[in-house]
Amino acid sequence: MVPSLGEMGIELIRKPIIWRLFLAGLIAVGLLVGSHSVAARGKHGKITVKGALKTELNSLLKSTNNLHLACVSRNEKKVDENIRILLGAIKRANKKSSLAKDQRPHLVRMLDKARQHLELTLNRSGESRKESLKEAFINLVQIAKVYKLDSYQVYFCPSDKAVWLQKGWKPRNPIHPKKYGSCGKLVR
């Protein structure tokens, strides 16, 4: 009787030398694939961007900080206005995303997720609005953490699980400014 391919595969894996060679091959492939992304990273493990893309992403972070300030002031009209400005900044950054080369798919995904949550925020109210806004901030913070851009402090509030970026060293929670206004631990 001839053994099936599955049975032969199991027999090969049971042999220690075959197993070791298989693992070594897997590790080698992982190192080759992973080293390309790491090579694009600058100091502190962040990806360096230049020119028009860097300008647009810095503009995006500045708009994110302005949205943070509007949220803290609890002025819903200003919040909506800043969301629209931020949506414009996302659109401009998306147009320049081709300059990100290998990182383009990841950047576009972060920008699209932030855009989707900001659009939902405009159309919602109450807790649902706050949840959408919280998700948008999470995606916008990712951009600040991944790319080497202007410096902002990133905070996390364990009480409501909110993450945001801001200028200044005193945490000011944008999601629940009344309830958890000063809640926030510096994460970067």
PDB file of C-alpha atoms in Angstrom:
ATOM      1  CA  MET A   1       0.000   0.000   0.000  1.00  0.00           C
ATOM      2  CA  VAL A   2       1.309   3.482  -0.952  1.00  0.00           C
ATOM      3  CA  PRO A   3       1.125   6.128   1.820  1.00  0.00           C
ATOM      4  CA  SER A   4      -0.807   9.311   1.062  1.00  0.00           C
ATOM      5  CA  LEU A   5       0.914  12.694   0.830  1.00  0.00           C
ATOM      6  CA  GLY A   6      -0.566  13.659   4.207  1.00  0.00           C
ATOM      7  CA  GLU A   7       0.866  10.555   5.851  1.00  0.00           C
ATOM      8  CA  MET A   8       4.254  11.165   4.212  1.00  0.00           C
ATOM      9  CA  GLY A   9       4.210  14.765   5.413  1.00  0.00           C
ATOM     10  CA  ILE A  10       3.513  13.665   8.970  1.00  0.00           C
ATOM     11  CA  GLU A  11       6.315  11.089   8.786  1.00  0.00           C
ATOM     12  CA  LEU A  12       8.751  13.758   7.529  1.00  0.00           C
ATOM     13  CA  ILE A  13       7.799  16.193  10.289  1.00  0.00           C
ATOM     14  CA  ARG A  14       8.419  13.501  12.890  1.00  0.00           C
ATOM     15  CA  LYS A  15      12.061  13.353  11.781  1.00  0.00           C
ATOM     16  CA  PRO A  16      14.007  15.965  13.798  1.00  0.00           C
ATOM     17  CA  ILE A  17      16.351  17.048  10.990  1.00  0.00           C
ATOM     18  CA  ILE A  18      13.473  17.760   8.588  1.00  0.00           C
ATOM     19  CA  TRP A  19      11.647  19.688  11.304  1.00  0.00           C
ATOM     20  CA  ARG A  20      14.744  21.794  12.046  1.00  0.00           C
ATOM     21  CA  LEU A  21      15.306  22.565   8.359  1.00  0.00           C
ATOM     22  CA  PHE A  22      11.657  23.551   7.985  1.00  0.00           C
ATOM     23  CA  LEU A  23      11.870  25.925  10.972  1.00  0.00           C
ATOM     24  CA  ALA A  24      15.164  27.406   9.741  1.00  0.00           C
ATOM     25  CA  GLY A  25      13.578  28.077   6.340  1.00  0.00           C
ATOM     26  CA  LEU A  26      10.578  29.729   7.958  1.00  0.00           C
ATOM     27  CA  ILE A  27      12.821  31.959  10.063  1.00  0.00           C
ATOM     28  CA  ALA A  28      14.936  32.909   7.028  1.00  0.00           C
ATOM     29  CA  VAL A  29      11.851  33.894   5.022  1.00  0.00           C
ATOM     30  CA  GLY A  30      10.555  35.915   7.971  1.00  0.00           C
ATOM     31  CA  LEU A  31      13.848  37.768   8.307  1.00  0.00           C
ATOM     32  CA  LEU A  32      13.993  38.560   4.596  1.00  0.00           C
ATOM     33  CA  VAL A  33      10.427  39.864   4.493  1.00  0.00           C
ATOM     34  CA  GLY A  34      10.705  41.761   7.776  1.00  0.00           C
ATOM     35  CA  SER A  35      14.061  43.399   7.055  1.00  0.00           C
ATOM     36  CA  HIS A  36      12.689  45.378   4.115  1.00  0.00           C
ATOM     37  CA  SER A  37      10.193  47.252   6.305  1.00  0.00           C
ATOM     38  CA  VAL A  38      12.749  47.804   9.047  1.00  0.00           C
ATOM     39  CA  ALA A  39      15.200  49.316   6.569  1.00  0.00           C
ATOM     40  CA  ALA A  40      12.707  52.137   5.868  1.00  0.00           C
ATOM     41  CA  ARG A  41      12.494  52.999   9.550  1.00  0.00           C
ATOM     42  CA  GLY A  42      14.555  55.773  11.032  1.00  0.00           C
ATOM     43  CA  LYS A  43      15.649  56.433  14.585  1.00  0.00           C
ATOM     44  CA  HIS A  44      13.223  55.219  17.302  1.00  0.00           C
ATOM     45  CA  GLY A  45      11.723  52.611  14.977  1.00  0.00           C
ATOM     46  CA  LYS A  46       9.549  55.096  13.100  1.00  0.00           C
ATOM     47  CA  ILE A  47       9.182  55.247   9.344  1.00  0.00           C
ATOM     48  CA  THR A  48      10.739  58.353   7.821  1.00  0.00           C
ATOM     49  CA  VAL A  49       8.618  60.284   5.327  1.00  0.00           C
ATOM     50  CA  LYS A  50       9.690  63.343   3.357  1.00  0.00           C
ATOM     51  CA  GLY A  51       8.399  66.172   1.239  1.00  0.00           C
ATOM     52  CA  ALA A  52       4.726  66.618   0.434  1.00  0.00           C
ATOM     53  CA  LEU A  53       3.621  63.493   2.311  1.00  0.00           C
ATOM     54  CA  LYS A  54       5.361  64.631   5.497  1.00  0.00           C
ATOM     55  CA  THR A  55       3.751  68.073   5.143  1.00  0.00           C
ATOM     56  CA  GLU A  56       0.274  66.560   4.721  1.00  0.00           C
ATOM     57  CA  LEU A  57       0.677  64.119   7.610  1.00  0.00           C
ATOM     58  CA  ASN A  58       1.918  66.914   9.900  1.00  0.00           C
ATOM     59  CA  SER A  59      -1.097  68.991   8.828  1.00  0.00           C
ATOM     60  CA  LEU A  60      -3.284  66.004   9.675  1.00  0.00           C
ATOM     61  CA  LEU A  61      -1.781  65.767  13.183  1.00  0.00           C
ATOM     62  CA  LYS A  62      -2.241  69.505  13.702  1.00  0.00           C
ATOM     63  CA  SER A  63      -5.910  69.162  12.705  1.00  0.00           C
ATOM     64  CA  THR A  64      -6.204  66.208  15.092  1.00  0.00           C
ATOM     65  CA  ASN A  65      -4.847  68.379  17.912  1.00  0.00           C
ATOM     66  CA  ASN A  66      -7.371  71.108  17.000  1.00  0.00           C
ATOM     67  CA  LEU A  67     -10.169  68.524  17.144  1.00  0.00           C
ATOM     68  CA  HIS A  68      -8.871  67.489  20.564  1.00  0.00           C
ATOM     69  CA  LEU A  69      -9.091  71.107  21.774  1.00  0.00           C
ATOM     70  CA  ALA A  70     -12.636  71.469  20.414  1.00  0.00           C
ATOM     71  CA  CYS A  71     -13.700  68.256  22.168  1.00  0.00           C
ATOM     72  CA  VAL A  72     -12.206  69.389  25.476  1.00  0.00           C
ATOM     73  CA  SER A  73     -14.067  72.714  25.207  1.00  0.00           C
ATOM     74  CA  ARG A  74     -17.309  70.705  24.706  1.00  0.00           C
ATOM     75  CA  ASN A  75     -18.437  72.970  21.864  1.00  0.00           C
ATOM     76  CA  GLU A  76     -20.256  70.587  19.486  1.00  0.00           C
ATOM     77  CA  LYS A  77     -20.367  73.155  16.673  1.00  0.00           C
ATOM     78  CA  LYS A  78     -16.561  73.533  16.834  1.00  0.00           C
ATOM     79  CA  VAL A  79     -16.167  69.757  17.065  1.00  0.00           C
ATOM     80  CA  ASP A  80     -18.172  69.271  13.846  1.00  0.00           C
ATOM     81  CA  GLU A  81     -16.239  72.079  12.142  1.00  0.00           C
ATOM     82  CA  ASN A  82     -12.906  70.516  13.141  1.00  0.00           C
ATOM     83  CA  ILE A  83     -14.050  67.070  12.008  1.00  0.00           C
ATOM     84  CA  ARG A  84     -14.789  68.507   8.548  1.00  0.00           C
ATOM     85  CA  ILE A  85     -11.361  70.181   8.470  1.00  0.00           C
ATOM     86  CA  LEU A  86      -9.749  66.901   9.532  1.00  0.00           C
ATOM     87  CA  LEU A  87     -11.651  65.007   6.811  1.00  0.00           C
ATOM     88  CA  GLY A  88     -10.137  67.433   4.283  1.00  0.00           C
ATOM     89  CA  ALA A  89      -6.667  66.813   5.724  1.00  0.00           C
ATOM     90  CA  ILE A  90      -7.225  63.044   5.428  1.00  0.00           C
ATOM     91  CA  LYS A  91      -8.281  63.454   1.794  1.00  0.00           C
ATOM     92  CA  ARG A  92      -5.134  65.483   0.996  1.00  0.00           C
ATOM     93  CA  ALA A  93      -2.897  62.967   2.805  1.00  0.00           C
ATOM     94  CA  ASN A  94      -4.559  60.120   0.899  1.00  0.00           C
ATOM     95  CA  LYS A  95      -3.700  61.851  -2.395  1.00  0.00           C
ATOM     96  CA  LYS A  96      -0.031  61.951  -1.359  1.00  0.00           C
ATOM     97  CA  SER A  97       0.001  58.368  -0.019  1.00  0.00           C
ATOM     98  CA  SER A  98       1.701  57.073  -3.177  1.00  0.00           C
ATOM     99  CA  LEU A  99       4.862  58.733  -1.837  1.00  0.00           C
ATOM    100  CA  ALA A 100       4.843  56.194   1.030  1.00  0.00           C
ATOM    101  CA  LYS A 101       5.890  53.454  -1.431  1.00  0.00           C
ATOM    102  CA  ASP A 102       5.944  50.088   0.397  1.00  0.00           C
ATOM    103  CA  GLN A 103       4.020  51.460   3.376  1.00  0.00           C
ATOM    104  CA  ARG A 104       1.191  52.855   1.224  1.00  0.00           C
ATOM    105  CA  PRO A 105      -1.374  50.079   1.901  1.00  0.00           C
ATOM    106  CA  HIS A 106      -0.916  50.437   5.666  1.00  0.00           C
ATOM    107  CA  LEU A 107      -1.127  54.255   5.538  1.00  0.00           C
ATOM    108  CA  VAL A 108      -4.235  54.190   3.332  1.00  0.00           C
ATOM    109  CA  ARG A 109      -5.885  51.694   5.686  1.00  0.00           C
ATOM    110  CA  MET A 110      -5.239  53.933   8.726  1.00  0.00           C
ATOM    111  CA  LEU A 111      -6.472  57.030   6.888  1.00  0.00           C
ATOM    112  CA  ASP A 112      -9.605  55.259   5.621  1.00  0.00           C
ATOM    113  CA  LYS A 113     -10.480  53.907   9.069  1.00  0.00           C
ATOM    114  CA  ALA A 114     -10.068  57.368  10.618  1.00  0.00           C
ATOM    115  CA  ARG A 115     -12.192  58.891   7.827  1.00  0.00           C
ATOM    116  CA  GLN A 116     -14.965  56.311   8.291  1.00  0.00           C
ATOM    117  CA  HIS A 117     -15.140  56.894  12.043  1.00  0.00           C
ATOM    118  CA  LEU A 118     -15.095  60.684  11.661  1.00  0.00           C
ATOM    119  CA  GLU A 119     -17.939  60.523   9.131  1.00  0.00           C
ATOM    120  CA  LEU A 120     -19.907  58.343  11.547  1.00  0.00           C
ATOM    121  CA  THR A 121     -19.195  60.834  14.338  1.00  0.00           C
ATOM    122  CA  LEU A 122     -20.801  63.616  12.291  1.00  0.00           C
ATOM    123  CA  ASN A 123     -23.990  61.566  11.895  1.00  0.00           C
ATOM    124  CA  ARG A 124     -24.340  60.284  15.453  1.00  0.00           C
ATOM    125  CA  SER A 125     -25.108  61.631  18.892  1.00  0.00           C
ATOM    126  CA  GLY A 126     -24.626  60.630  22.514  1.00  0.00           C
ATOM    127  CA  GLU A 127     -22.505  57.614  23.439  1.00  0.00           C
ATOM    128  CA  SER A 128     -22.516  56.335  19.863  1.00  0.00           C
ATOM    129  CA  ARG A 129     -20.886  59.607  18.745  1.00  0.00           C
ATOM    130  CA  LYS A 130     -18.244  59.314  21.471  1.00  0.00           C
ATOM    131  CA  GLU A 131     -17.429  55.728  20.477  1.00  0.00           C
ATOM    132  CA  SER A 132     -16.934  56.716  16.824  1.00  0.00           C
ATOM    133  CA  LEU A 133     -14.756  59.635  17.876  1.00  0.00           C
ATOM    134  CA  LYS A 134     -12.722  57.358  20.158  1.00  0.00           C
ATOM    135  CA  GLU A 135     -12.099  54.944  17.264  1.00  0.00           C
ATOM    136  CA  ALA A 136     -11.067  57.830  14.994  1.00  0.00           C
ATOM    137  CA  PHE A 137      -8.535  59.051  17.565  1.00  0.00           C
ATOM    138  CA  ILE A 138      -7.095  55.517  17.826  1.00  0.00           C
ATOM    139  CA  ASN A 139      -6.388  55.466  14.076  1.00  0.00           C
ATOM    140  CA  LEU A 140      -4.998  59.004  14.049  1.00  0.00           C
ATOM    141  CA  VAL A 141      -2.677  58.202  16.963  1.00  0.00           C
ATOM    142  CA  GLN A 142      -1.385  55.199  14.973  1.00  0.00           C
ATOM    143  CA  ILE A 143      -0.162  57.578  12.269  1.00  0.00           C
ATOM    144  CA  ALA A 144       1.730  59.613  14.881  1.00  0.00           C
ATOM    145  CA  LYS A 145       3.257  56.435  16.308  1.00  0.00           C
ATOM    146  CA  VAL A 146       4.283  54.852  12.994  1.00  0.00           C
ATOM    147  CA  TYR A 147       5.728  57.827  11.093  1.00  0.00           C
ATOM    148  CA  LYS A 148       8.491  60.227  12.076  1.00  0.00           C
ATOM    149  CA  LEU A 149       6.532  63.497  12.235  1.00  0.00           C
ATOM    150  CA  ASP A 150       6.068  66.519  14.505  1.00  0.00           C
ATOM    151  CA  SER A 151       6.058  65.644  18.187  1.00  0.00           C
ATOM    152  CA  TYR A 152       2.800  65.227  20.106  1.00  0.00           C
ATOM    153  CA  GLN A 153       2.138  63.583  23.436  1.00  0.00           C
ATOM    154  CA  VAL A 154      -0.024  60.470  23.297  1.00  0.00           C
ATOM    155  CA  TYR A 155      -2.242  59.716  26.293  1.00  0.00           C
ATOM    156  CA  PHE A 156      -4.369  56.767  27.388  1.00  0.00           C
ATOM    157  CA  CYS A 157      -7.216  56.977  29.908  1.00  0.00           C
ATOM    158  CA  PRO A 158      -7.785  53.592  31.588  1.00  0.00           C
ATOM    159  CA  SER A 159     -11.252  54.642  32.796  1.00  0.00           C
ATOM    160  CA  ASP A 160     -12.820  54.956  29.330  1.00  0.00           C
ATOM    161  CA  LYS A 161     -10.039  53.300  27.261  1.00  0.00           C
ATOM    162  CA  ALA A 162      -9.581  56.482  25.190  1.00  0.00           C
ATOM    163  CA  VAL A 163      -6.331  57.219  23.346  1.00  0.00           C
ATOM    164  CA  TRP A 164      -5.525  60.626  21.897  1.00  0.00           C
ATOM    165  CA  LEU A 165      -2.702  62.957  20.957  1.00  0.00           C
ATOM    166  CA  GLN A 166      -2.242  66.510  22.127  1.00  0.00           C
ATOM    167  CA  LYS A 167       0.274  69.287  22.678  1.00  0.00           C
ATOM    168  CA  GLY A 168       1.018  69.953  26.325  1.00  0.00           C
ATOM    169  CA  TRP A 169       1.871  67.806  29.307  1.00  0.00           C
ATOM    170  CA  LYS A 170      -1.419  67.934  31.212  1.00  0.00           C
ATOM    171  CA  PRO A 171      -3.788  65.198  29.989  1.00  0.00           C
ATOM    172  CA  ARG A 172      -7.165  66.432  28.774  1.00  0.00           C
ATOM    173  CA  ASN A 173      -9.523  63.622  27.802  1.00  0.00           C
ATOM    174  CA  PRO A 174     -11.429  64.570  24.611  1.00  0.00           C
ATOM    175  CA  ILE A 175     -13.957  61.716  24.748  1.00  0.00           C
ATOM    176  CA  HIS A 176     -15.370  62.324  28.222  1.00  0.00           C
ATOM    177  CA  PRO A 177     -14.022  65.793  29.123  1.00  0.00           C
ATOM    178  CA  LYS A 178     -16.530  66.325  31.923  1.00  0.00           C
ATOM    179  CA  LYS A 179     -16.400  62.879  33.524  1.00  0.00           C
ATOM    180  CA  TYR A 180     -12.718  61.993  32.978  1.00  0.00           C
ATOM    181  CA  GLY A 181     -11.245  65.389  32.070  1.00  0.00           C
ATOM    182  CA  SER A 182      -7.841  64.923  33.693  1.00  0.00           C
ATOM    183  CA  CYS A 183      -7.661  61.149  33.235  1.00  0.00           C
ATOM    184  CA  GLY A 184      -4.722  60.159  31.093  1.00  0.00           C
ATOM    185  CA  LYS A 185      -1.359  58.468  31.284  1.00  0.00           C
ATOM    186  CA  LEU A 186       1.436  59.457  28.949  1.00  0.00           C
ATOM    187  CA  VAL A 187       2.239  56.586  26.588  1.00  0.00           C
ATOM    188  CA  ARG A 188       4.614  58.490  24.304  1.00  0.00           C
TER     189      ARG A 188
END
